[in-house]
Amino acid sequence: MGDTASRAKTRKALDEHGLEFHQTLPLLDFAEPRPVGDVLARLFCLNAVAAAAYGFRSASSLAWLTRENFVDRLSINERIFLEHGQGDPVVFRLQVEGMWALAWTLGIVSRLDFWRHCSSDFVTRLPDLKSGEGTARTIMQMNARDGDEVRAACDLYYCLNWVVRETSLRGQTLPPGLEPYVITERARALDWILGDDWGAGDLDT
C-alpha cells in the first residue's frame, strides 16, 4: 500500500502555494532509506565531480576520492567524466541541487525549500578539496533525519516534478521562482535514497 500520510502532507503543501497536481498520481511504495554511509559517499562523490565541472582539476578530484576511499562509489558517467573529460559539465553542475537534498536528509543543512536554490555558502559545509581536507568536519555536522521525514520530502518532490513536466507539456509557465532543474535534481536524489539507482533515468511520473 502506498504512503497515504506523505501524500496528505504533499497535498497540503502544494495547496498552500496554489500548485495543482493530478489527484490520481499513484502513491509511492517506499523502501527503507539507504544507510547513512551510502548517502555520505554519494554526497562526497557528487561534490568532487561538481568541483571538476566548475573548473577544479579532475585529477585532483580523483586523487581526493581515492584517498578517502570513495572512488569506487562513482557512477560510470561520473568516472568517465573525471578520467576522460567526456560528458557535459553543465549536467554535473546542476546536480548541486541534488547534493543539497542529500545534505538535508543528513541534517547538514536545515531547510529544503522548493522555492529556493541551495545556499551560496553550501560549499563551506563540505570538504575543501583545494586544501585536501578530509570528511571529518562535514560528518560532525550530521544529524540524519528520520525515515518518515525523508519519505514525505520524496513524495512532495515526486509530485512537484509532475507539476513541472505537465506545465511544460501544456506550454504554460511555472510560478516565478520555481526552477525546474531544482525540482528535478532534488527529486532524483530523494528517489535514490529510497531505492532507485543513481542515474537510472527520468523519474516515473
GROMACS .gro file of C-alpha atoms in nm:
model
  205
    1MET     CA    1   0.000   0.000   0.000
    2GLY     CA    2   0.125   0.347  -0.085
    3ASP     CA    3   0.225   0.610   0.164
    4THR     CA    4  -0.103   0.794   0.228
    5ALA     CA    5   0.040   1.003   0.514
    6SER     CA    6   0.314   1.150   0.293
    7ARG     CA    7   0.066   1.222   0.013
    8ALA     CA    8  -0.162   1.411   0.256
    9LYS     CA    9   0.134   1.633   0.353
   10THR     CA   10   0.217   1.685  -0.013
   11ARG     CA   11  -0.137   1.787  -0.099
   12LYS     CA   12  -0.142   2.039   0.186
   13ALA     CA   13   0.194   2.190   0.088
   14LEU     CA   14   0.101   2.229  -0.278
   15ASP     CA   15  -0.244   2.366  -0.197
   16GLU     CA   16  -0.085   2.633   0.020
   17HIS     CA   17   0.117   2.751  -0.280
   18GLY     CA   18  -0.166   2.723  -0.532
   19LEU     CA   19   0.002   2.439  -0.721
   20GLU     CA   20  -0.226   2.176  -0.871
   21PHE     CA   21  -0.127   1.818  -0.940
   22HIS     CA   22  -0.318   1.522  -1.074
   23GLN     CA   23  -0.506   1.364  -0.785
   24THR     CA   24  -0.473   1.019  -0.945
   25LEU     CA   25  -0.093   1.018  -0.930
   26PRO     CA   26  -0.004   0.680  -0.777
   27LEU     CA   27   0.106   0.664  -0.418
   28LEU     CA   28   0.469   0.566  -0.377
   29ASP     CA   29   0.569   0.241  -0.207
   30PHE     CA   30   0.885   0.343  -0.031
   31ALA     CA   31   1.174   0.121   0.065
   32GLU     CA   32   1.371   0.196   0.380
   33PRO     CA   33   1.617   0.484   0.332
   34ARG     CA   34   1.967   0.386   0.232
   35PRO     CA   35   2.226   0.366   0.511
   36VAL     CA   36   2.374   0.698   0.613
   37GLY     CA   37   2.719   0.585   0.499
   38ASP     CA   38   2.590   0.532   0.145
   39VAL     CA   39   2.429   0.876   0.138
   40LEU     CA   40   2.751   1.037   0.260
   41ALA     CA   41   2.952   0.854  -0.006
   42ARG     CA   42   2.713   0.975  -0.277
   43LEU     CA   43   2.733   1.332  -0.146
   44PHE     CA   44   3.113   1.328  -0.143
   45CYS     CA   45   3.130   1.178  -0.494
   46LEU     CA   46   2.893   1.443  -0.628
   47ASN     CA   47   3.095   1.715  -0.458
   48ALA     CA   48   3.417   1.601  -0.622
   49VAL     CA   49   3.253   1.572  -0.965
   50ALA     CA   50   3.078   1.909  -0.933
   51ALA     CA   51   3.410   2.070  -0.836
   52ALA     CA   52   3.566   1.936  -1.156
   53ALA     CA   53   3.267   2.056  -1.358
   54TYR     CA   54   3.328   2.405  -1.220
   55GLY     CA   55   3.697   2.403  -1.313
   56PHE     CA   56   3.880   2.215  -1.036
   57ARG     CA   57   4.136   1.971  -1.178
   58SER     CA   58   3.973   1.636  -1.246
   59ALA     CA   59   4.293   1.457  -1.145
   60SER     CA   60   4.279   1.628  -0.808
   61SER     CA   61   3.915   1.526  -0.761
   62LEU     CA   62   4.008   1.166  -0.841
   63ALA     CA   63   4.305   1.179  -0.606
   64TRP     CA   64   4.083   1.305  -0.323
   65LEU     CA   65   3.822   1.035  -0.386
   66THR     CA   66   4.091   0.768  -0.396
   67ARG     CA   67   4.250   0.886  -0.072
   68GLU     CA   68   3.910   0.894   0.104
   69ASN     CA   69   3.811   0.552  -0.039
   70PHE     CA   70   3.515   0.678  -0.241
   71VAL     CA   71   3.645   0.638  -0.596
   72ASP     CA   72   3.469   0.302  -0.634
   73ARG     CA   73   3.138   0.469  -0.545
   74LEU     CA   74   3.139   0.688  -0.857
   75SER     CA   75   2.876   0.616  -1.121
   76ILE     CA   76   3.001   0.509  -1.463
   77ASN     CA   77   2.926   0.850  -1.614
   78GLU     CA   78   3.099   1.030  -1.328
   79ARG     CA   79   3.410   0.818  -1.364
   80ILE     CA   80   3.422   0.872  -1.740
   81PHE     CA   81   3.388   1.246  -1.685
   82LEU     CA   82   3.670   1.261  -1.432
   83GLU     CA   83   3.905   1.019  -1.608
   84HIS     CA   84   3.844   1.116  -1.971
   85GLY     CA   85   3.669   1.453  -1.967
   86GLN     CA   86   3.371   1.308  -2.152
   87GLY     CA   87   3.028   1.441  -2.063
   88ASP     CA   88   2.851   1.773  -2.030
   89PRO     CA   89   2.987   1.970  -1.730
   90VAL     CA   90   2.655   2.153  -1.701
   91VAL     CA   91   2.481   1.827  -1.610
   92PHE     CA   92   2.715   1.780  -1.315
   93ARG     CA   93   2.687   2.144  -1.208
   94LEU     CA   94   2.310   2.118  -1.187
   95GLN     CA   95   2.344   1.819  -0.954
   96VAL     CA   96   2.447   2.058  -0.678
   97GLU     CA   97   2.074   2.081  -0.605
   98GLY     CA   98   2.063   1.704  -0.562
   99MET     CA   99   2.358   1.736  -0.326
  100TRP     CA  100   2.157   1.989  -0.126
  101ALA     CA  101   1.873   1.738  -0.091
  102LEU     CA  102   2.116   1.467   0.025
  103ALA     CA  103   2.273   1.707   0.274
  104TRP     CA  104   1.925   1.793   0.404
  105THR     CA  105   1.845   1.427   0.471
  106LEU     CA  106   2.170   1.404   0.664
  107GLY     CA  107   2.087   1.713   0.869
  108ILE     CA  108   2.389   1.902   0.733
  109VAL     CA  109   2.157   2.174   0.602
  110SER     CA  110   1.840   2.280   0.778
  111ARG     CA  111   1.589   2.357   0.502
  112LEU     CA  112   1.465   2.208   0.176
  113ASP     CA  113   1.251   2.489   0.038
  114PHE     CA  114   1.143   2.416  -0.319
  115TRP     CA  115   1.117   2.789  -0.392
  116ARG     CA  116   1.486   2.846  -0.320
  117HIS     CA  117   1.816   2.731  -0.463
  118CYS     CA  118   2.078   2.583  -0.236
  119SER     CA  119   2.253   2.846  -0.027
  120SER     CA  120   2.561   3.024  -0.157
  121ASP     CA  121   2.766   2.901   0.140
  122PHE     CA  122   2.686   2.534   0.080
  123VAL     CA  123   3.039   2.462  -0.038
  124THR     CA  124   3.177   2.569   0.301
  125ARG     CA  125   2.989   2.284   0.470
  126LEU     CA  126   3.161   2.026   0.251
  127PRO     CA  127   3.525   1.916   0.243
  128ASP     CA  128   3.762   2.176   0.096
  129LEU     CA  129   3.911   1.982  -0.192
  130LYS     CA  130   4.167   2.251  -0.271
  131SER     CA  131   4.334   2.205   0.066
  132GLY     CA  132   4.281   1.828   0.067
  133GLU     CA  133   4.055   1.841   0.370
  134GLY     CA  134   3.905   1.509   0.476
  135THR     CA  135   3.546   1.430   0.563
  136ALA     CA  136   3.551   1.461   0.944
  137ARG     CA  137   3.424   1.820   0.968
  138THR     CA  138   3.129   1.751   0.740
  139ILE     CA  139   3.040   1.431   0.923
  140MET     CA  140   3.045   1.614   1.257
  141GLN     CA  141   2.767   1.844   1.128
  142MET     CA  142   2.543   1.547   1.057
  143ASN     CA  143   2.214   1.472   1.234
  144ALA     CA  144   2.028   1.241   0.996
  145ARG     CA  145   1.652   1.287   0.959
  146ASP     CA  146   1.411   1.004   1.026
  147GLY     CA  147   1.260   0.794   0.751
  148ASP     CA  148   0.913   0.949   0.770
  149GLU     CA  149   1.053   1.297   0.706
  150VAL     CA  150   1.258   1.174   0.412
  151ARG     CA  151   0.960   0.985   0.266
  152ALA     CA  152   0.739   1.294   0.294
  153ALA     CA  153   1.000   1.504   0.112
  154CYS     CA  154   1.037   1.241  -0.160
  155ASP     CA  155   0.663   1.233  -0.222
  156LEU     CA  156   0.647   1.614  -0.234
  157TYR     CA  157   0.923   1.638  -0.494
  158TYR     CA  158   0.778   1.347  -0.691
  159CYS     CA  159   0.453   1.541  -0.726
  160LEU     CA  160   0.633   1.870  -0.789
  161ASN     CA  161   0.829   1.703  -1.068
  162TRP     CA  162   0.498   1.602  -1.221
  163VAL     CA  163   0.381   1.966  -1.198
  164VAL     CA  164   0.699   2.080  -1.376
  165ARG     CA  165   0.656   1.831  -1.661
  166GLU     CA  166   0.284   1.884  -1.703
  167THR     CA  167   0.331   2.261  -1.714
  168SER     CA  168   0.598   2.224  -1.982
  169LEU     CA  169   0.384   1.988  -2.191
  170ARG     CA  170   0.097   2.235  -2.181
  171GLY     CA  171   0.322   2.523  -2.288
  172GLN     CA  172   0.248   2.707  -1.965
  173THR     CA  173   0.484   2.884  -1.727
  174LEU     CA  174   0.564   2.797  -1.369
  175PRO     CA  175   0.518   3.049  -1.089
  176PRO     CA  176   0.815   3.287  -1.054
  177GLY     CA  177   1.096   3.137  -0.851
  178LEU     CA  178   1.008   2.772  -0.917
  179GLU     CA  179   1.304   2.635  -1.114
  180PRO     CA  180   1.250   2.306  -1.300
  181TYR     CA  181   1.607   2.181  -1.257
  182VAL     CA  182   1.596   2.243  -0.882
  183ILE     CA  183   1.286   2.025  -0.853
  184THR     CA  184   1.416   1.753  -1.086
  185GLU     CA  185   1.760   1.718  -0.929
  186ARG     CA  186   1.624   1.709  -0.576
  187ALA     CA  187   1.354   1.460  -0.674
  188ARG     CA  188   1.617   1.234  -0.828
  189ALA     CA  189   1.834   1.245  -0.517
  190LEU     CA  190   1.546   1.174  -0.279
  191ASP     CA  191   1.422   0.893  -0.503
  192TRP     CA  192   1.769   0.738  -0.494
  193ILE     CA  193   1.776   0.745  -0.113
  194LEU     CA  194   1.454   0.545  -0.110
  195GLY     CA  195   1.560   0.279  -0.354
  196ASP     CA  196   1.623   0.385  -0.715
  197ASP     CA  197   1.962   0.354  -0.884
  198TRP     CA  198   2.161   0.674  -0.934
  199GLY     CA  199   2.129   0.791  -1.291
  200ALA     CA  200   1.863   0.532  -1.364
  201GLY     CA  201   1.688   0.778  -1.593
  202ASP     CA  202   1.389   1.002  -1.573
  203LEU     CA  203   1.165   0.975  -1.273
  204ASP     CA  204   0.849   0.782  -1.347
  205THR     CA  205   0.560   1.027  -1.330
   0.00000   0.00000   0.00000
